[in-house]
Coordinates of N, CA, C and O and ligand atoms in Angstrom, one line a residue:
M1 N 116.1 147.6 82.8 CA 114.6 148.0 82.8 C 113.9 148.1 81.3 O 113.2 147.5 81.1
A2 N 114.9 148.7 80.2 CA 114.2 148.5 78.7 C 114.0 147.4 78.1 O 113.2 147.0 77.8
T3 N 115.1 146.7 78.7 CA 115.2 145.0 78.1 C 114.2 144.0 78.8 O 113.3 143.4 78.0
D4 N 113.8 144.4 80.0 CA 113.0 143.8 80.6 C 111.7 144.0 80.1 O 110.7 143.3 79.8
L5 N 111.1 145.4 80.0 CA 109.8 145.9 79.2 C 110.0 145.1 77.8 O 108.5 144.6 77.4
V6 N 111.0 145.1 77.0 CA 110.5 144.6 75.8 C 110.8 143.2 75.5 O 109.8 142.6 75.0
L7 N 111.3 142.5 76.4 CA 110.8 140.7 76.9 C 109.6 140.6 77.2 O 108.9 139.7 76.7
A8 N 109.3 141.5 77.8 CA 107.8 141.2 78.5 C 106.9 141.3 77.9 O 105.6 140.9 77.7
I9 N 106.7 142.5 76.8 CA 106.0 142.7 75.8 C 105.9 141.5 74.8 O 105.1 141.2 74.5
F10 N 107.3 141.0 74.4 CA 106.9 139.9 73.2 C 106.3 138.5 74.2 O 106.1 137.9 73.4
H11 N 107.0 138.6 75.4 CA 106.4 137.2 76.0 C 104.9 137.3 75.8 O 104.2 136.1 75.7
H12 N 104.4 138.4 76.2 CA 102.7 138.7 76.4 C 101.9 138.4 74.9 O 101.1 137.6 74.6
F13 N 102.8 139.2 73.9 CA 102.3 138.9 72.6 C 102.5 137.5 72.0 O 101.3 137.0 71.5
L14 N 103.6 136.9 72.4 CA 103.6 135.4 71.8 C 102.6 134.4 72.6 O 101.9 133.5 72.2
A15 N 102.5 134.9 74.0 CA 101.6 134.0 74.8 C 100.0 134.0 74.1 O 99.3 132.8 73.7
F16 N 99.9 135.3 73.7 CA 98.3 135.5 73.2 C 98.1 134.9 72.0 O 97.0 134.2 71.5
L17 N 99.6 135.0 71.1 CA 99.4 134.3 69.7 C 99.3 132.9 69.7 O 98.6 132.2 69.2
L18 N 99.7 132.3 71.0 CA 99.8 131.0 70.7 C 98.5 130.4 71.2 O 97.8 129.5 70.5
A19 N 97.9 131.3 72.2 CA 96.6 131.1 72.5 C 95.6 130.8 71.1 O 94.5 129.9 71.3
S20 N 95.5 132.1 70.7 CA 94.9 131.9 69.6 C 94.8 131.0 68.4 O 94.1 130.4 67.7
V21 N 96.3 130.6 68.1 CA 96.6 129.2 67.2 C 95.9 128.2 67.7 O 95.4 127.3 67.2
L22 N 96.0 127.9 69.4 CA 95.2 126.8 69.6 C 93.9 126.7 69.7 O 93.2 125.6 69.4
A23 N 93.1 127.9 69.9 CA 92.0 128.2 69.6 C 91.4 127.7 68.5 O 90.3 127.1 68.2
T24 N 91.9 127.9 67.5 CA 91.9 128.2 65.6 C 91.7 126.5 65.4 O 91.0 126.0 64.7
E25 N 92.9 125.7 66.3 CA 93.0 124.6 65.9 C 91.9 123.7 66.4 O 91.2 122.9 65.8
W26 N 91.3 124.5 67.6 CA 90.2 123.7 68.3 C 89.1 123.9 67.4 O 88.1 122.9 67.2
T27 N 88.7 124.6 66.9 CA 87.7 125.1 65.8 C 88.0 124.3 64.8 O 86.9 123.8 64.0
L28 N 88.8 123.9 64.3 CA 89.2 123.4 62.5 C 88.9 121.9 62.9 O 88.6 121.5 62.2
I29 N 89.6 121.4 63.9 CA 89.6 120.0 64.3 C 88.4 119.7 64.2 O 87.7 119.4 65.8
R30 N 87.2 119.4 63.7 CA 85.9 118.7 63.6 C 85.5 118.1 62.6 O 86.2 117.9 61.1
P31 N 84.5 117.1 63.0 CA 84.4 116.2 61.7 C 84.2 116.7 60.4 O 83.3 117.8 60.3
G32 N 84.2 116.2 59.2 CA 84.3 116.6 58.1 C 85.6 117.5 57.5 O 85.7 117.8 56.8
L33 N 86.6 117.5 58.6 CA 87.7 117.7 58.3 C 88.7 117.2 57.1 O 89.0 116.3 57.1
G34 N 88.9 118.3 56.0 CA 89.7 117.9 54.6 C 90.1 119.2 53.7 O 89.7 120.3 54.3
G35 N 90.4 118.8 52.4 CA 90.8 119.8 51.9 C 91.8 120.9 52.2 O 92.5 121.0 53.0
R36 N 91.4 122.1 52.4 CA 91.4 123.7 52.6 C 91.8 123.7 53.8 O 92.8 124.1 54.4
N37 N 90.7 123.1 54.5 CA 90.7 123.8 56.2 C 91.9 122.7 56.5 O 92.7 122.9 57.7
L38 N 92.2 121.4 56.0 CA 93.0 120.4 56.5 C 94.5 121.2 56.1 O 95.8 120.9 57.2
A39 N 94.6 121.8 54.7 CA 96.1 122.2 54.6 C 96.3 123.3 55.8 O 97.3 123.9 55.7
L40 N 95.5 124.2 55.9 CA 95.3 125.5 57.0 C 96.1 124.8 58.3 O 96.8 125.4 58.9
L41 N 95.6 123.8 58.7 CA 95.6 123.0 60.1 C 97.2 123.0 59.9 O 97.6 123.2 60.8
G42 N 97.6 122.3 58.8 CA 98.7 121.9 58.8 C 100.1 123.0 58.9 O 100.9 123.1 59.9
R43 N 99.4 123.9 58.3 CA 100.3 125.4 58.6 C 100.5 126.0 59.5 O 101.6 126.5 60.2
L44 N 98.8 125.8 60.4 CA 99.1 126.4 61.7 C 99.5 125.5 62.6 O 100.4 126.2 63.9
D45 N 99.9 124.5 62.9 CA 100.4 123.3 63.4 C 102.0 123.6 63.5 O 102.7 123.8 64.8
A46 N 102.6 123.8 62.3 CA 103.9 124.2 62.4 C 104.0 125.8 63.1 O 105.0 125.8 63.6
A47 N 103.2 126.5 62.6 CA 103.3 128.0 63.3 C 103.4 127.9 64.8 O 104.0 128.4 65.5
Y48 N 102.6 126.9 65.4 CA 102.3 126.7 66.8 C 103.3 126.3 67.5 O 104.0 127.0 68.4
G49 N 104.5 125.2 66.7 CA 105.9 124.9 67.4 C 106.8 126.1 67.1 O 107.5 126.4 68.3
G50 N 106.7 126.7 66.3 CA 107.9 128.0 66.0 C 107.2 129.0 67.0 O 108.2 129.6 67.8
I51 N 105.9 129.7 67.4 CA 105.7 130.3 68.2 C 105.9 129.8 69.9 O 106.5 130.5 70.7
A52 N 105.7 128.6 69.9 CA 105.9 127.8 71.4 C 107.4 128.0 71.8 O 107.8 128.4 72.9
G53 N 108.3 127.7 70.6 CA 109.7 127.8 70.5 C 110.4 129.3 71.0 O 111.0 129.4 72.0
T54 N 109.9 130.0 70.5 CA 110.0 131.7 70.8 C 109.5 131.9 72.1 O 110.5 132.7 72.5
L55 N 108.5 131.8 72.2 CA 107.8 132.3 73.6 C 108.6 131.3 74.7 O 109.2 132.2 75.6
I56 N 109.2 130.2 74.4 CA 110.1 129.7 75.6 C 111.3 130.2 75.5 O 112.2 130.6 76.9
A57 N 112.2 130.4 74.6 CA 113.3 131.3 74.5 C 113.1 132.6 75.2 O 114.0 133.3 76.3
V58 N 112.0 133.5 74.9 CA 112.0 134.7 75.7 C 111.7 134.8 76.9 O 112.1 135.3 77.8
G59 N 111.1 133.5 77.4 CA 110.7 133.4 78.6 C 112.3 132.9 79.5 O 112.5 133.2 80.4
I60 N 113.0 132.2 79.0 CA 114.4 131.9 79.7 C 115.2 133.4 79.6 O 116.0 133.9 80.2
L61 N 115.0 134.1 78.6 CA 116.0 135.5 78.7 C 115.2 136.1 79.9 O 116.1 137.1 80.6
R62 N 114.0 136.0 79.8 CA 113.3 136.9 81.1 C 114.2 136.7 82.3 O 114.2 137.1 83.3
V63 N 114.2 135.0 82.8 CA 114.8 134.6 84.0 C 116.0 135.2 84.0 O 116.5 135.7 85.0
F64 N 116.8 135.5 82.8 CA 118.3 135.8 83.3 C 118.4 137.4 83.1 O 119.2 138.1 83.9
F65 N 117.8 138.1 82.2 CA 117.9 139.3 82.2 C 116.5 140.3 82.5 O 116.4 141.3 82.2
G66 N 115.7 139.8 83.1 CA 114.9 140.5 84.0 C 115.0 141.4 85.2 O 116.2 140.9 85.3
L67 N 114.1 142.2 85.5 CA 114.7 143.1 86.5 C 114.8 142.2 87.9 O 115.6 142.3 88.7
K68 N 114.2 141.2 88.0 CA 114.1 140.1 89.4 C 115.4 139.4 89.5 O 115.9 139.3 90.6
G69 N 116.2 138.9 88.5 CA 117.3 138.4 88.6 C 117.0 136.7 88.7 O 115.9 136.5 89.1
W70 N 117.6 135.7 88.1 CA 117.3 134.4 88.1 C 117.0 133.8 89.6 O 116.4 132.8 89.5
E71 N 117.7 134.2 90.6 CA 117.7 133.6 91.9 C 115.9 133.5 92.1 O 115.5 132.9 92.8
Y72 N 115.0 134.6 91.8 CA 114.0 134.6 92.1 C 113.2 133.4 91.6 O 112.1 133.2 92.2
Y73 N 113.7 133.3 90.4 CA 112.6 131.7 90.0 C 113.0 130.9 90.2 O 112.3 129.9 90.2
V74 N 114.8 130.5 90.6 CA 114.8 129.3 90.3 C 114.5 128.6 91.8 O 114.4 127.5 92.5
Y75 N 114.2 129.5 93.3 CA 113.8 129.0 94.4 C 112.1 129.3 94.1 O 111.6 129.5 95.8
N76 N 111.7 129.6 93.5 CA 110.0 129.9 93.3 C 109.2 128.5 92.8 O 109.2 128.0 91.7
T77 N 108.6 128.1 93.8 CA 107.8 126.8 93.6 C 106.6 127.1 92.5 O 106.7 126.0 91.6
M78 N 106.2 128.3 92.2 CA 105.4 128.3 91.2 C 105.7 128.1 89.9 O 105.1 128.3 88.8
F79 N 107.3 129.0 90.0 CA 108.2 129.1 88.7 C 107.7 127.5 88.0 O 108.0 127.3 86.8
W80 N 108.2 126.5 89.1 CA 108.6 125.1 88.8 C 107.1 124.7 88.2 O 107.5 123.8 87.4
A81 N 106.3 125.0 89.0 CA 104.7 124.5 88.4 C 104.5 124.9 87.1 O 103.9 124.1 86.3
K82 N 105.0 126.0 86.5 CA 104.5 126.6 85.4 C 105.4 125.9 84.6 O 105.0 125.3 83.1
M83 N 107.1 125.7 85.1 CA 107.4 124.6 84.2 C 107.0 123.1 83.4 O 106.9 122.8 82.3
A84 N 106.5 122.4 84.7 CA 105.8 121.5 84.9 C 104.2 121.3 83.6 O 104.2 120.7 82.8
S85 N 103.9 122.6 84.0 CA 102.5 122.5 83.0 C 103.1 122.8 81.6 O 102.4 121.6 80.9
L86 N 104.3 123.4 81.1 CA 104.6 123.9 80.0 C 105.4 122.2 79.4 O 104.5 122.1 78.3
V87 N 105.9 121.6 80.3 CA 106.1 120.2 79.6 C 104.9 119.3 79.3 O 104.7 118.8 78.3
A88 N 104.1 119.4 80.3 CA 102.9 118.4 79.9 C 102.1 119.2 78.9 O 102.0 118.1 77.9
V89 N 101.9 120.4 78.3 CA 101.4 121.1 77.4 C 102.2 120.6 76.0 O 101.6 120.0 75.2
G90 N 103.6 120.6 76.1 CA 104.2 120.3 74.9 C 103.9 118.9 74.5 O 104.2 118.5 73.4
M91 N 103.9 117.9 75.5 CA 103.7 116.5 75.3 C 103.0 116.4 75.0 O 102.3 115.2 73.8
L92 N 101.4 116.8 75.4 CA 100.0 116.8 74.9 C 100.1 116.9 73.2 O 99.1 116.7 72.7
S93 N 100.8 118.2 73.2 CA 100.6 118.7 71.8 C 101.3 117.6 70.6 O 101.1 117.5 69.4
M94 N 102.3 116.7 70.9 CA 102.6 115.4 70.2 C 101.9 114.7 69.5 O 102.1 114.6 68.1
G95 N 100.7 114.2 70.2 CA 99.8 113.4 69.4 C 99.0 114.1 68.6 O 99.1 113.6 67.2
P96 N 98.2 115.3 68.7 CA 97.8 115.9 67.5 C 98.7 116.3 66.4 O 98.3 116.1 65.1
T97 N 100.0 116.6 66.9 CA 100.8 117.2 65.5 C 101.0 116.0 64.8 O 101.1 116.0 63.6
A98 N 101.4 114.7 65.4 CA 101.7 113.4 64.4 C 100.5 113.2 63.7 O 100.1 112.8 62.5
R99 N 99.3 113.0 64.2 CA 98.1 113.1 63.4 C 98.0 113.9 62.2 O 97.2 113.5 61.1
I100 N 98.2 115.2 62.5 CA 97.9 116.0 61.5 C 99.0 115.8 60.4 O 98.6 115.9 58.9
V101 N 100.2 115.2 60.8 CA 101.2 114.9 59.7 C 100.5 114.0 58.7 O 100.8 113.7 57.6
R102 N 100.1 112.9 59.4 CA 99.7 111.7 58.7 C 98.2 112.0 58.3 O 98.1 111.5 56.7
W103 N 97.4 112.7 58.6 CA 96.2 113.2 57.7 C 96.6 113.9 56.3 O 96.1 113.8 55.4
R104 N 97.8 114.8 56.7 CA 98.1 115.5 55.5 C 98.7 114.6 54.3 O 98.5 115.0 53.0
K105 N 99.3 113.6 54.6 CA 99.6 112.6 53.8 C 98.8 111.8 53.0 O 98.7 111.9 52.0
A106 N 97.7 111.8 54.1 CA 96.5 110.7 53.5 C 95.6 111.8 52.4 O 95.0 111.6 51.4
A107 N 95.9 113.2 52.3 CA 95.2 113.8 51.8 C 95.5 114.4 50.4 O 94.7 115.5 49.7
T108 N 96.3 113.3 49.8 CA 96.9 113.4 48.3 C 95.3 113.3 47.7 O 95.4 113.7 46.4
D109 N 94.5 112.5 48.1 CA 93.3 112.0 47.3 C 92.3 113.6 48.0 O 92.0 113.5 49.0
P110 N 92.0 114.2 46.7 CA 91.2 115.6 47.4 C 90.0 115.4 48.3 O 89.5 116.2 48.7
A111 N 89.2 114.1 47.7 CA 88.0 113.8 48.6 C 88.2 113.2 50.1 O 87.1 112.9 50.8
Y112 N 89.8 113.1 50.1 CA 89.8 112.7 51.8 C 89.2 113.5 53.1 O 89.3 114.4 53.0
T113 N 88.3 113.1 53.9 CA 87.9 113.5 55.1 C 88.5 112.8 56.4 O 88.6 111.5 56.4
V114 N 88.9 113.4 57.4 CA 89.7 112.8 58.6 C 88.4 112.1 59.3 O 87.3 112.5 59.2
P115 N 88.8 110.6 59.7 CA 88.0 109.9 60.2 C 87.3 110.3 61.6 O 88.1 111.0 62.3
D116 N 86.1 110.2 61.9 CA 85.6 110.8 62.7 C 86.3 110.6 64.5 O 86.3 111.1 65.3
A117 N 86.7 109.4 64.2 CA 87.1 108.7 65.4 C 88.5 109.4 66.1 O 88.7 109.5 67.1
E118 N 89.2 109.4 64.7 CA 90.5 110.1 65.0 C 90.4 111.8 65.4 O 90.9 112.1 66.1
I119 N 89.2 112.2 64.7 CA 89.1 113.6 65.4 C 88.7 113.7 66.8 O 89.2 114.8 67.4
E120 N 88.3 112.9 67.2 CA 87.6 112.8 68.6 C 88.9 112.8 69.3 O 89.0 113.3 70.4
T121 N 89.8 111.6 69.1 CA 90.9 111.9 70.0 C 91.5 112.9 69.8 O 92.1 113.5 70.8
A122 N 91.8 113.8 68.6 CA 92.6 114.8 68.5 C 92.1 115.8 69.4 O 92.8 116.7 70.5
R123 N 90.9 115.9 69.4 CA 89.9 117.1 69.9 C 90.2 117.1 71.6 O 90.3 117.7 72.4
S124 N 90.2 115.4 72.0 CA 90.3 115.2 73.9 C 91.7 115.9 74.1 O 92.0 116.1 75.0
Y125 N 92.9 115.7 73.2 CA 94.3 116.3 73.4 C 94.0 117.3 73.4 O 94.7 117.9 74.5
I126 N 93.4 118.1 72.6 CA 93.4 119.7 72.7 C 92.9 120.1 73.8 O 93.2 121.1 74.1
K127 N 91.9 119.7 74.2 CA 90.8 120.0 75.1 C 91.9 120.1 76.9 O 92.2 121.1 77.3
V128 N 92.7 119.2 76.8 CA 93.7 118.8 77.9 C 94.6 119.8 77.8 O 95.2 120.7 79.2
Q129 N 95.1 119.9 76.4 CA 96.2 121.4 76.3 C 95.9 122.7 76.6 O 96.3 123.2 77.7
I130 N 94.1 122.7 76.5 CA 93.5 124.2 76.7 C 93.4 124.4 78.3 O 94.1 125.6 79.1
V131 N 93.4 123.2 79.0 CA 93.6 123.3 80.6 C 94.7 123.6 81.1 O 94.9 124.2 81.8
G132 N 95.8 122.9 80.6 CA 97.2 123.1 80.9 C 97.5 124.3 80.5 O 98.6 125.1 81.4
F133 N 97.1 125.2 79.4 CA 97.5 126.6 78.9 C 96.9 127.2 80.1 O 98.0 128.4 80.7
A134 N 95.7 126.9 80.8 CA 95.2 128.1 81.9 C 96.0 127.9 83.0 O 96.1 128.8 83.7
L135 N 96.3 126.6 83.4 CA 97.2 126.8 84.5 C 98.6 127.3 84.2 O 99.1 127.9 85.3
I136 N 99.2 127.1 82.9 CA 100.5 128.4 82.9 C 100.3 129.6 82.8 O 100.9 130.1 83.9
L137 N 99.0 130.1 82.8 CA 98.6 131.3 83.1 C 98.5 131.7 84.6 O 99.1 132.8 85.2
I138 N 98.0 130.8 85.3 CA 97.8 130.7 86.6 C 99.1 131.1 87.4 O 99.0 131.6 88.2
F139 N 99.8 129.9 87.0 CA 101.3 129.9 87.6 C 102.0 131.2 87.5 O 102.6 131.6 88.1
A140 N 102.0 131.4 86.0 CA 103.0 132.7 85.7 C 102.6 134.0 86.4 O 103.1 134.8 87.2
A141 N 101.1 134.3 86.9 CA 100.6 135.5 87.5 C 101.3 135.3 89.1 O 101.5 136.1 89.8
T142 N 101.1 133.9 89.6 CA 101.5 133.5 90.9 C 102.9 133.6 91.1 O 103.3 134.4 92.1
M143 N 103.4 133.1 90.0 CA 104.9 133.4 90.4 C 105.3 134.6 90.2 O 106.5 135.0 91.3
A144 N 104.9 135.7 89.5 CA 105.3 136.6 89.3 C 105.0 137.7 90.5 O 105.6 138.6 90.7
R145 N 104.1 137.4 91.5 CA 104.0 138.0 92.8 C 104.4 137.7 94.0 O 104.2 138.0 95.0
G146 N 104.9 136.6 93.7 CA 106.1 135.9 94.9 C 104.7 135.2 96.0 O 105.1 134.9 96.9
V147 N 103.6 134.9 95.5 CA 102.7 134.0 96.2 C 103.1 132.5 96.4 O 103.3 131.9 95.2
F148 N 102.8 131.8 97.3 CA 102.8 130.5 97.9 C 104.6 130.3 96.8 O 104.8 129.6 96.2
Y149 N 105.6 130.8 97.5 CA 107.0 130.7 97.5 C 107.3 128.9 97.6 O 106.6 128.3 98.6
Ligands
HEM1 C1 103.4 128.3 77.1 C2 104.3 128.8 77.4 C3 104.3 130.4 78.2 C4 103.1 131.4 78.9 C5 102.0 131.2 78.1 C6 103.8 132.4 79.8 C7 102.8 133.3 80.4 C8 103.3 134.2 81.1 C9 102.5 135.3 81.7 C10 101.2 135.5 81.3 C11 103.2 136.1 82.3 C12 103.3 137.3 83.0 C13 102.5 137.2 84.3 C14 102.1 138.6 85.2 O1 103.1 139.4 85.2 O2 101.1 138.7 85.9 C15 104.5 135.6 82.0 C16 105.6 136.1 83.1 C17 107.2 135.4 83.0 N1 107.6 133.9 82.3 FE1 106.3 132.6 81.3 N2 105.0 132.0 80.1 C18 105.5 130.7 79.3 C19 106.8 130.2 79.3 C20 107.9 130.7 79.8 C21 109.1 130.2 80.0 C22 109.5 128.8 79.2 C23 109.8 131.0 80.6 C24 110.9 130.4 81.3 C25 111.8 129.4 81.0 C26 108.8 132.1 81.4 C27 109.3 133.0 82.3 C28 108.6 134.2 82.4 C29 109.2 135.0 83.3 C30 110.5 135.4 84.0 C31 107.8 135.9 83.7 C32 107.9 137.2 84.3 C33 107.5 137.3 86.0 C34 108.0 138.4 86.6 O3 107.1 139.3 86.4 O4 108.4 137.9 87.6 N3 107.7 131.7 80.6 N4 104.5 134.3 81.5

């Protein structure tokens, strides 16, 4: 019971943290990005990877050490829908991450600002990521309640 509770608390905490990092990235990636905001974005994106990795690890622990037992999840379609959305969001995050690394390298010139066309592309990736994140939340709640097995 205590293990389940502690894992659930961490899982929620990390999910909200990930959402806030994603929202901050969305706010920072806009025309004129450069200098300190670009450096901040680089640090945030590294944090995004760390938080996502920890969230996934805690999720896996919940499957095995949660109150319902692993059998509840492996035969639950909504669990697999959640996992598929998670993989899609992970893949979608690779485009912006690769760009951010490239922008940070180009920013050795303090006057550097990211070209508008690149900003647009990165924003469109993040927009779809936000939709994917919303789906994960919908599937999580549906899976937890055993709806649509
Ligand atoms: C971005 C990644 C993730 C987010 C945002 C997320 C979000 C959530 C949320 C909000 C809940 C609470 C659902 C509710 O009680 O209504 C939940 C529950 C849960 N999640 Fe995740 N999750 C993520 C990744 C994972 C992963 C990778 C796994 C396992 C491989 C996992 C396994 C679980 C389990 C076992 C529960 C407990 C459901 C229950 O009470 O039966 N999650 N998740």
